[in-house]
Coordinates of C-alpha atoms (C1' of nucleotides) in Angstrom, one line a residue:
Chain A
M1 CA 0.0 0.0 0.0
D2 CA 1.3 3.4 -0.8
L3 CA 1.3 5.0 2.6
D4 CA 0.9 8.5 1.4
E5 CA -2.3 7.5 -0.4
S6 CA -4.1 6.6 2.9
C7 CA -6.7 9.1 3.8
I8 CA -6.0 8.8 7.5
V9 CA -2.2 9.1 7.0
R10 CA -2.7 12.3 5.1
H11 CA -5.1 13.6 7.7
F12 CA -2.8 12.8 10.7
N13 CA 0.1 14.1 8.7
F14 CA -1.6 17.5 8.6
Y15 CA -1.2 17.7 12.4
S16 CA 2.4 16.7 12.7
P17 CA 5.0 15.0 10.6
L18 CA 4.9 11.2 10.9
S19 CA 7.8 8.7 10.8
E20 CA 7.5 5.9 8.4
E21 CA 6.8 3.5 11.2
D22 CA 3.9 5.7 12.4
K23 CA 2.6 5.8 8.9
A24 CA 2.6 2.1 8.6
L25 CA 1.0 1.6 12.0
L26 CA -1.7 4.0 11.1
A27 CA -2.3 2.5 7.7
T28 CA -3.2 -0.8 9.3
L29 CA -6.4 0.9 10.3
E30 CA -7.4 1.1 6.7
D31 CA -6.9 -2.5 5.9
S32 CA -10.3 -3.8 5.2
A33 CA -12.3 -1.2 3.5
S34 CA -15.9 -2.0 2.5
R35 CA -18.1 -0.1 0.2
V36 CA -21.3 1.4 1.6
R37 CA -24.2 2.9 -0.2
A38 CA -25.8 6.4 0.4
G39 CA -28.1 6.3 3.3
T40 CA -26.5 3.3 5.0
V41 CA -26.6 3.5 8.8
L42 CA -23.2 2.6 10.2
W43 CA -24.6 2.3 13.6
E44 CA -27.5 3.6 15.7
E45 CA -27.8 5.3 19.1
R46 CA -27.6 2.8 21.9
D47 CA -25.7 0.2 19.8
E48 CA -22.7 -1.3 21.5
A49 CA -19.6 0.8 21.0
D50 CA -16.7 -1.5 20.4
E51 CA -15.4 -0.3 17.1
F52 CA -14.2 2.8 15.4
C53 CA -14.2 3.4 11.7
T54 CA -12.3 5.6 9.3
L55 CA -14.0 7.1 6.3
K56 CA -12.1 6.4 3.2
A57 CA -14.5 7.9 0.7
G58 CA -17.8 9.6 0.7
W59 CA -19.4 11.9 3.3
A60 CA -21.2 10.8 6.5
F61 CA -22.9 12.5 9.4
S62 CA -23.7 11.7 13.1
Y63 CA -27.1 12.4 14.4
R64 CA -29.5 12.3 17.4
E65 CA -33.1 11.6 17.0
L66 CA -35.5 13.3 19.3
E67 CA -38.8 12.3 21.0
N68 CA -40.7 14.8 18.9
G69 CA -39.7 13.2 15.7
T70 CA -37.0 15.7 14.6
R71 CA -33.4 14.8 13.9
Q72 CA -30.4 16.8 14.8
I73 CA -27.2 16.3 12.8
L74 CA -24.1 16.8 15.0
E75 CA -21.1 16.4 12.7
I76 CA -20.3 16.0 9.1
Y77 CA -17.5 13.6 8.4
L78 CA -15.3 14.0 5.3
P79 CA -12.9 11.4 3.9
G80 CA -10.0 10.9 6.3
D81 CA -12.0 11.5 9.4
I82 CA -12.2 9.0 12.2
I83 CA -15.8 8.2 13.2
G84 CA -16.7 7.1 16.7
L85 CA -14.2 9.0 18.9
R86 CA -17.2 10.5 20.6
E87 CA -17.6 7.1 22.4
F88 CA -13.9 6.5 23.1
A89 CA -14.7 6.1 26.8
F90 CA -18.2 4.7 26.5
T91 CA -19.6 1.3 25.9
Q92 CA -22.7 2.5 24.1
R93 CA -23.2 4.7 21.1
L94 CA -24.6 8.1 21.9
A95 CA -25.4 9.1 18.3
G96 CA -26.1 7.3 15.1
V97 CA -24.0 7.6 12.0
Q98 CA -25.3 7.5 8.4
M99 CA -23.7 7.9 4.9
V100 CA -24.5 11.0 2.9
E101 CA -23.5 9.3 -0.3
D102 CA -21.9 6.1 -1.5
G103 CA -18.5 5.6 0.1
E104 CA -16.0 3.4 1.7
V105 CA -15.3 2.7 5.4
C106 CA -12.9 0.7 7.4
F107 CA -14.1 -0.7 10.7
F108 CA -11.6 -1.7 13.3
P109 CA -12.0 -2.8 16.9
H110 CA -11.4 -0.4 19.8
C111 CA -8.4 -2.4 21.0
N112 CA -6.5 -1.8 17.7
L113 CA -6.4 1.9 18.3
V114 CA -5.4 1.5 21.9
N115 CA -2.6 -0.8 20.8
I116 CA -1.4 1.7 18.3
F117 CA -1.4 4.4 20.8
R118 CA 0.7 2.3 23.2
Q119 CA 3.3 2.1 20.5
S120 CA 3.5 5.7 19.5
F121 CA 3.4 8.7 21.7
T122 CA 3.2 10.9 18.6
L123 CA 0.1 9.2 17.4
T124 CA -1.4 9.4 20.8
S125 CA -1.0 13.1 21.0
I126 CA -2.4 13.5 17.5
L127 CA -5.4 11.5 18.6
F128 CA -5.9 14.0 21.4
A129 CA -5.7 16.8 19.0
V130 CA -8.1 15.1 16.6
A131 CA -10.6 14.5 19.4
S132 CA -10.2 18.1 20.6
R133 CA -10.7 19.4 17.2
Q134 CA -14.0 17.5 16.9
Q135 CA -15.1 19.1 20.1
I136 CA -14.1 22.5 18.8
L137 CA -16.2 21.8 15.6
I138 CA -19.1 20.9 17.8
T139 CA -18.7 24.0 19.9
E140 CA -18.6 26.3 16.8
R141 CA -21.7 24.6 15.5
L142 CA -23.4 25.2 18.8
V143 CA -22.6 28.9 18.6
N144 CA -23.8 28.9 15.1
L145 CA -27.0 27.3 16.0
A146 CA -27.7 29.5 19.0
R147 CA -26.7 32.9 17.9
R148 CA -27.0 33.3 14.1
N149 CA -29.8 33.7 11.7
A150 CA -30.6 31.4 8.8
R151 CA -28.5 33.4 6.4
Q152 CA -25.4 33.4 8.6
K153 CA -25.9 29.8 9.6
L154 CA -25.9 28.6 6.0
A155 CA -23.0 30.9 5.0
H156 CA -21.0 29.8 8.0
F157 CA -21.5 26.2 7.2
L158 CA -20.5 26.6 3.6
L159 CA -17.3 28.4 4.6
E160 CA -16.5 25.7 7.2
I161 CA -16.8 22.9 4.6
Y162 CA -14.9 25.0 2.1
Q163 CA -12.0 25.4 4.5
R164 CA -12.0 21.8 5.8
L165 CA -11.9 20.5 2.2
K166 CA -9.1 22.9 1.4
Q167 CA -7.0 21.6 4.3
T168 CA -7.0 17.9 3.5
H169 CA -8.0 17.7 -0.1
A170 CA -6.0 20.5 -1.7
H171 CA -8.3 22.1 -4.2
G172 CA -7.5 25.4 -5.7
S173 CA -10.9 26.7 -7.0
D174 CA -13.6 28.5 -5.1
S175 CA -16.1 25.6 -5.8
I176 CA -17.0 22.7 -3.7
R177 CA -19.0 19.6 -4.2
L178 CA -21.8 19.6 -1.7
P179 CA -23.5 16.2 -1.9
M180 CA -26.1 16.8 0.8
S181 CA -29.8 17.4 0.3
Q182 CA -31.5 20.4 1.8
E183 CA -33.2 18.2 4.2
I184 CA -29.8 17.2 5.7
L185 CA -28.7 20.8 5.7
A186 CA -31.9 21.7 7.6
D187 CA -31.4 18.9 10.1
L188 CA -27.8 20.2 10.6
L189 CA -28.6 23.9 10.9
G190 CA -31.7 23.6 13.0
L191 CA -34.0 25.1 10.2
S192 CA -36.8 23.7 8.1
P193 CA -36.0 22.5 4.6
V194 CA -38.3 25.1 3.1
H195 CA -36.3 27.9 4.8
I196 CA -33.0 26.4 3.6
S197 CA -34.3 26.7 0.1
R198 CA -35.4 30.3 0.6
T199 CA -32.1 31.2 2.2
F200 CA -30.0 29.6 -0.6
T201 CA -32.0 31.6 -3.1
A202 CA -31.5 34.8 -1.2
L203 CA -27.7 34.2 -1.0
S204 CA -27.7 33.4 -4.8
E205 CA -29.6 36.6 -5.6
D206 CA -27.1 38.6 -3.6
G207 CA -24.3 37.0 -5.5
L208 CA -22.7 35.2 -2.6
V209 CA -23.1 31.7 -3.8
I210 CA -23.7 30.2 -7.2
R211 CA -25.5 26.8 -7.2
N212 CA -25.3 24.2 -9.9
R213 CA -26.7 20.9 -8.8
H214 CA -24.4 19.7 -6.1
K215 CA -21.7 22.0 -7.0
V216 CA -21.5 25.3 -5.0
T217 CA -19.3 28.2 -5.9
L218 CA -18.4 30.9 -3.5
P219 CA -17.5 33.8 -5.8
D220 CA -16.9 36.4 -3.0
L221 CA -15.3 34.7 0.0
E222 CA -14.5 38.0 1.6
A223 CA -18.1 39.2 1.6
L224 CA -19.4 35.8 2.7
T225 CA -17.0 35.6 5.5
Q226 CA -18.1 39.0 6.7
E227 CA -21.7 38.1 6.5
A228 CA -21.3 34.9 8.4
G229 CA -19.1 36.2 11.1
F230 CA -16.8 33.4 10.1
D231 CA -13.4 33.1 11.8
D232 CA -11.3 30.2 10.7
R233 CA -9.2 30.2 13.8
Y234 CA -11.1 27.2 15.1
L235 CA -10.1 25.2 12.1
I236 CA -6.5 26.4 11.7
E237 CA -5.3 24.9 14.9
N238 CA -2.5 25.7 17.1
I239 CA -1.6 22.2 18.2
R240 CA 0.5 21.8 21.2
P241 CA 3.7 19.8 20.3
V242 CA 3.8 16.2 21.4
L243 CA 2.2 16.0 24.9
G244 CA 5.1 14.8 27.0
G245 CA 8.2 14.3 24.9
Q246 CA 9.6 11.2 23.4
G247 CA 8.3 9.5 20.3
A248 CA 7.5 5.8 19.8
Chain B
M1 CA -5.3 17.0 53.7
D2 CA -8.2 14.6 54.0
L3 CA -8.2 13.1 50.6
D4 CA -11.9 12.3 50.6
E5 CA -12.6 16.0 51.1
S6 CA -11.0 17.0 47.8
C7 CA -13.7 17.9 45.3
I8 CA -11.7 16.5 42.4
V9 CA -11.1 13.2 44.2
R10 CA -14.8 12.9 44.9
H11 CA -15.5 13.6 41.3
F12 CA -13.0 11.2 39.8
N13 CA -14.0 8.6 42.4
F14 CA -17.5 8.8 40.8
Y15 CA -16.1 7.3 37.7
S16 CA -14.0 4.5 39.1
P17 CA -12.6 3.6 42.5
L18 CA -9.3 5.1 43.1
S19 CA -6.3 3.7 45.0
E20 CA -4.9 5.8 47.8
E21 CA -1.8 6.7 45.7
D22 CA -4.1 7.9 42.9
K23 CA -6.0 9.9 45.4
A24 CA -2.9 11.5 46.7
L25 CA -1.6 12.2 43.2
L26 CA -4.9 13.8 42.3
A27 CA -5.1 15.9 45.4
T28 CA -1.9 17.6 44.6
L29 CA -3.8 19.4 41.9
E30 CA -5.8 21.2 44.6
D31 CA -2.8 22.4 46.5
S32 CA -2.9 26.1 46.2
A33 CA -6.5 27.3 46.2
S34 CA -7.3 30.9 45.7
R35 CA -10.5 32.7 46.4
V36 CA -12.2 34.5 43.5
R37 CA -15.2 36.9 43.5
A38 CA -18.3 36.7 41.4
G39 CA -17.7 37.9 37.8
T40 CA -13.9 37.3 37.9
V41 CA -12.6 36.3 34.5
L42 CA -10.3 33.3 34.9
W43 CA -9.1 33.7 31.3
E44 CA -10.2 35.2 28.0
E45 CA -10.4 33.8 24.5
R46 CA -7.0 33.8 22.8
D47 CA -5.1 33.9 26.1
E48 CA -2.2 31.5 26.2
A49 CA -3.3 28.0 27.3
D50 CA -0.8 26.5 29.6
E51 CA -2.8 25.9 32.7
F52 CA -5.8 24.0 33.9
C53 CA -7.8 24.8 36.9
T54 CA -10.1 22.9 39.2
L55 CA -13.1 24.5 40.6
K56 CA -13.2 24.0 44.4
A57 CA -16.2 26.2 45.3
G58 CA -18.7 28.3 43.4
W59 CA -20.0 28.0 39.9
A60 CA -18.3 29.1 36.7
F61 CA -19.0 29.1 33.0
S62 CA -17.1 29.2 29.7
Y63 CA -18.3 31.5 26.9
R64 CA -17.6 32.7 23.4
E65 CA -18.2 36.4 22.4
L66 CA -19.5 37.0 18.9
E67 CA -18.9 39.8 16.4
N68 CA -22.5 41.0 16.8
G69 CA -22.1 41.7 20.5
T70 CA -23.9 38.7 21.8
R71 CA -22.4 36.0 24.1
Q72 CA -22.9 32.3 24.0
I73 CA -22.3 30.4 27.2
L74 CA -20.9 26.9 26.4
E75 CA -20.7 25.1 29.7
I76 CA -21.5 25.5 33.3
Y77 CA -18.9 24.2 35.7
L78 CA -19.8 23.0 39.2
P79 CA -17.5 22.4 42.1
G80 CA -15.2 19.4 41.3
D81 CA -15.1 20.1 37.6
I82 CA -11.8 20.6 35.7
I83 CA -11.8 23.7 33.6
G84 CA -9.7 24.1 30.5
L85 CA -9.7 20.5 29.2
R86 CA -11.2 22.0 25.9
E87 CA -7.7 23.3 25.1
F88 CA -5.8 20.2 26.2
A89 CA -4.2 20.0 22.7
F90 CA -4.1 23.6 21.9
T91 CA -1.9 26.5 22.9
Q92 CA -4.5 29.1 22.8
R93 CA -7.7 29.6 24.7
L94 CA -10.8 29.0 22.5
A95 CA -13.3 30.3 25.1
G96 CA -13.3 32.6 28.1
V97 CA -14.2 31.4 31.6
Q98 CA -15.9 33.5 34.2
M99 CA -17.2 33.0 37.8
V100 CA -20.9 33.0 38.4
E101 CA -20.5 33.7 42.0
D102 CA -17.7 33.8 44.7
G103 CA -15.7 30.7 44.8
E104 CA -12.3 29.0 45.0
V105 CA -10.1 27.8 42.2
C106 CA -6.8 25.9 41.9
F107 CA -4.6 26.6 38.9
F108 CA -1.9 24.1 38.0
P109 CA 0.4 24.0 34.9
H110 CA -0.4 21.8 32.0
C111 CA 2.7 19.6 32.6
N112 CA 1.4 18.6 36.1
L113 CA -1.5 16.8 34.6
V114 CA 0.6 15.2 32.0
N115 CA 3.0 13.9 34.8
I116 CA 0.1 12.5 36.7
F117 CA -1.2 10.7 33.8
R118 CA 2.2 9.2 33.1
Q119 CA 2.1 7.7 36.5
S120 CA -1.4 6.2 36.5
F121 CA -3.2 4.6 33.7
T122 CA -6.4 4.7 35.8
L123 CA -6.3 8.4 36.1
T124 CA -5.5 8.7 32.3
S125 CA -8.6 6.7 31.4
I126 CA -10.7 8.7 33.8
L127 CA -9.4 11.9 32.2
F128 CA -10.5 10.6 28.8
A129 CA -13.9 9.8 30.3
V130 CA -14.2 13.3 31.9
A131 CA -13.2 14.9 28.6
S132 CA -15.7 12.7 26.7
R133 CA -18.4 13.6 29.2
Q134 CA -17.8 17.3 28.6
Q135 CA -18.2 16.7 24.9
I136 CA -21.4 14.8 25.6
L137 CA -22.8 17.7 27.7
I138 CA -22.0 20.1 24.8
T139 CA -23.6 17.8 22.3
E140 CA -26.7 17.6 24.4
R141 CA -26.7 21.4 24.8
L142 CA -26.5 21.7 21.0
V143 CA -29.5 19.5 20.5
N144 CA -31.3 21.5 23.2
L145 CA -30.5 24.8 21.5
A146 CA -31.3 23.6 18.0
R147 CA -34.5 21.6 18.5
R148 CA -36.4 22.7 21.5
N149 CA -38.6 25.6 22.3
A150 CA -38.0 28.0 25.2
R151 CA -40.1 26.1 27.7
Q152 CA -38.3 22.8 26.9
K153 CA -34.9 24.5 26.9
L154 CA -35.3 25.9 30.4
A155 CA -36.9 22.7 31.7
H156 CA -34.1 20.6 30.2
F157 CA -31.4 22.8 31.7
L158 CA -33.0 22.7 35.2
L159 CA -33.2 18.9 35.1
E160 CA -29.5 18.7 33.9
I161 CA -28.3 20.8 36.7
Y162 CA -30.5 18.9 39.2
Q163 CA -29.1 15.6 38.1
R164 CA -25.5 16.7 38.0
L165 CA -25.7 18.2 41.5
K166 CA -27.3 15.0 42.7
Q167 CA -24.4 12.9 41.3
T168 CA -21.6 14.7 43.0
H169 CA -23.1 16.7 45.8
A170 CA -25.6 14.2 47.2
H171 CA -28.7 16.1 48.1
G172 CA -32.0 14.5 48.8
S173 CA -34.6 17.2 48.2
D174 CA -36.1 18.3 44.9
S175 CA -34.7 21.8 45.4
I176 CA -31.5 23.2 44.0
R177 CA -29.7 26.5 44.5
L178 CA -29.4 28.3 41.2
P179 CA -27.0 31.2 41.6
M180 CA -27.3 32.4 38.0
S181 CA -29.1 35.6 36.8
Q182 CA -31.6 35.4 34.0
E183 CA -29.2 37.1 31.8
I184 CA -26.7 34.2 32.2
L185 CA -29.5 31.8 31.5
A186 CA -30.4 33.6 28.4
D187 CA -26.9 33.6 27.1
L188 CA -26.7 29.9 27.8
L189 CA -30.0 28.9 26.2
G190 CA -29.9 31.2 23.3
L191 CA -32.9 33.3 24.4
S192 CA -33.4 36.8 25.5
P193 CA -33.5 37.6 29.2
V194 CA -37.1 38.8 28.8
H195 CA -38.2 35.6 27.4
I196 CA -36.5 33.6 30.1
S197 CA -38.5 35.6 32.6
R198 CA -41.8 34.8 30.7
T199 CA -40.9 31.2 30.4
F200 CA -40.1 30.9 34.1
T201 CA -43.4 32.5 34.9
A202 CA -45.2 30.1 32.6
L203 CA -43.6 27.1 34.2
S204 CA -44.4 28.3 37.6
E205 CA -48.1 28.9 36.7
D206 CA -48.2 25.3 35.4
G207 CA -46.8 24.1 38.8
L208 CA -43.7 22.7 37.2
V209 CA -41.2 24.9 39.1
I210 CA -41.4 26.9 42.3
R211 CA -39.0 29.9 42.5
N212 CA -37.9 31.5 45.6
R213 CA -34.9 33.8 45.0
H214 CA -32.1 31.6 44.0
K215 CA -33.7 28.5 45.2
V216 CA -35.6 26.5 42.6
T217 CA -37.9 23.5 43.5
L218 CA -39.1 21.0 41.0
P219 CA -42.2 19.6 42.5
D220 CA -43.1 17.3 39.7
L221 CA -39.9 15.8 38.2
E222 CA -41.9 13.3 36.2
A223 CA -44.0 15.9 34.4
L224 CA -41.0 18.2 33.8
T225 CA -38.9 15.4 32.4
Q226 CA -41.7 14.6 30.0
E227 CA -42.2 18.1 29.0
A228 CA -38.5 18.7 28.4
G229 CA -37.9 15.5 26.6
F230 CA -35.1 14.9 29.1
D231 CA -33.3 11.6 29.0
D232 CA -30.6 11.3 31.7
R233 CA -28.7 8.6 29.8
Y234 CA -26.1 11.2 28.7
L235 CA -25.4 12.0 32.3
I236 CA -25.4 8.5 33.8
E237 CA -22.6 7.2 31.9
N238 CA -21.5 3.9 30.9
I239 CA -17.8 4.2 31.3
R240 CA -15.5 1.7 29.5
P241 CA -13.3 0.1 32.1
V242 CA -9.7 1.2 32.1
L243 CA -8.5 1.6 28.5
G244 CA -5.8 -0.9 28.1
G245 CA -5.4 -2.9 31.2
Q246 CA -2.9 -2.4 34.0
G247 CA -3.0 0.3 36.7
A248 CA -0.2 2.6 37.7
Chain C
dC1 C1' -41.6 8.2 -20.5
dG2 C1' -43.2 7.7 -15.8
dT3 C1' -42.3 7.9 -11.1
dA4 C1' -40.2 9.2 -6.7
dG5 C1' -37.5 12.1 -4.5
dT6 C1' -36.1 16.8 -4.1
dA7 C1' -36.6 21.7 -4.5
dT8 C1' -39.3 26.1 -5.1
dT9 C1' -42.9 29.3 -4.0
dG10 C1' -46.9 31.5 -1.7
dA11 C1' -50.1 32.3 2.2
dC12 C1' -50.4 32.3 6.9
dA13 C1' -49.4 31.3 11.9
dC14 C1' -46.6 31.4 15.8
dT15 C1' -42.5 31.7 18.7
dA16 C1' -39.4 34.7 20.4
dG17 C1' -37.1 39.4 20.1
dT18 C1' -37.1 44.3 21.0
dC19 C1' -38.2 48.4 23.3
dA20 C1' -39.9 50.7 27.0
dA21 C1' -42.1 51.4 31.4
dG22 C1' -42.7 49.9 36.1
dG23 C1' -41.9 46.9 40.3
dC24 C1' -39.4 44.5 43.7
dG25 C1' -35.6 43.7 46.9
dG26 C1' -31.3 44.3 49.1
dG27 C1' -27.6 47.0 50.3
dT28 C1' -25.8 51.6 51.9
dG29 C1' -25.6 55.8 54.2
dG30 C1' -27.8 59.0 57.0
Chain D
dC1 C1' -34.7 52.5 61.4
dC2 C1' -35.7 54.6 57.3
dA3 C1' -34.9 56.5 52.6
dC4 C1' -32.8 56.0 48.6
dC5 C1' -30.6 53.8 44.8
dC6 C1' -29.2 50.3 41.7
dG7 C1' -29.7 45.7 39.8
dC8 C1' -32.5 42.5 38.4
dC9 C1' -36.9 40.9 37.2
dT10 C1' -41.6 41.5 35.2
dT11 C1' -45.1 43.0 32.0
dG12 C1' -47.2 44.9 27.7
dA13 C1' -47.3 46.2 22.9
dC14 C1' -45.5 45.6 18.7
dT15 C1' -42.2 43.4 15.2
dA16 C1' -39.3 40.1 12.8
dG17 C1' -37.8 35.7 11.6
dT18 C1' -38.9 31.1 10.9
dG19 C1' -42.2 27.2 10.7
dT20 C1' -46.1 24.8 8.5
dC21 C1' -48.9 23.4 4.9
dA22 C1' -49.9 22.9 0.3
dA23 C1' -49.5 23.2 -4.5
dT24 C1' -46.3 23.0 -8.2
dA25 C1' -41.8 22.3 -10.7
dC26 C1' -37.6 20.1 -11.5
dT27 C1' -34.2 16.1 -11.8
dA28 C1' -32.5 11.6 -11.9
dC29 C1' -33.3 7.1 -12.6
dG30 C1' -35.3 3.0 -14.0

DNA sequence: CGTAGTATTGACACTAGTCAAGGCGGGTGG
DNA sequence: CCACCCGCCTTGACTAGTGTCAATACTACG
């Protein structure tokens, strides 16, 4: 396997340079990829939590279902992300996970990760950073949900995805592929699908986004950033160097 | 120092039984307590993040300030909580922290915690659990903010605090002391102070809460839980036994 | 070419926000 | 002990943003 081709290696490498051994260790997590179709539920709330999973291709999301029949989407996972860290210390799933589109995932048992982290302090500290980052993403989403109006919420989300894609999947243009339905966006942003549609239209009319099927172009990043109150500090992280000291 | 008196020991003990050495190790974190007055800012966003702090007495909260002048409160900390875990892997504060009321805090440098965790696998795994739990609390708050109306938000929050206080500060009654102003509640729940007042009044009129200054009584937990869609599973955790195996 | 899912648009309702005035309570100083 | 003041809370009137429902249009896929 070409180690540099592994999504998770590329992702971890973004945090801190990896030795060849670390890369090899990490890559073992992506051994047995399996294809999954759009809409597949990887697991549901309350399932036993004894595995993690890396996302090799396709987008996914975690969600909570409420008594009142609504659904709140918590996180969007992009290729290279580790799914299931939320329950690192728990025995039960606290949220379900579903595929947005067709993709590829690699399941591996909880103990694999623990073993890897026993062998490499570098990887351990990166895991901490990755888990922290997920918490930061959630926090920012919370602020977004609580304090911004529909227009800002949508703009903010588009910028977040744009930035995240740029970091790990180098793309030069100002366009992104956005494979999610407006219903998913609504469940993510705490709005109704109808209002997502209206808001998208409004942003288009103001020349802030151009939509073409699942391709979205952001022709004026500056203005959109301004409008959304978007500050990418929470994505461009300031990672503390390896926790204690020595490497593997 | 009587180890069982330490807030943080009591708190950690809730997760998993601690050996005397572990207790002694932990208690060193609460060495140098200092008194702080209501409203004191422990740190602000963007400050350097090289310390943690345990809350020995009094309530505190973390917050983000937005460009539009509003403030979103992220978490409420109760005595025994560790503050600053959010930035475990970062060098910069991502949220400010302020005291709700007079209290006592113990600062200790980042490296202290790392040293402790080098010495005890048990404590390490509990730290993971504590950090996970904070993420779970945030997640539940996100759902609360995004998907519930004012009445449910307030009811849900009251039940959360009631449950958290019960777990670590054994109290039998159905009353809690709620030292926060309605303005703080508003910033936490994403509502205006005016609407908090109205909602409180409505809940009172329906016999679901009884207010008396800063004392709040929940006379019908059953009905309130129902109304709020509150499910305490996220607080009553299912902690995975020590991560890898051996103790210290 | 038909069908099912997805997106758009309009009319209307409702929750929560804003602004502004008034009340209550606790602390301070006389 | 009383008077005053300052925060904080309450209440009312009005407004704005978003939800809901329903009808219609579009797109992809078989």
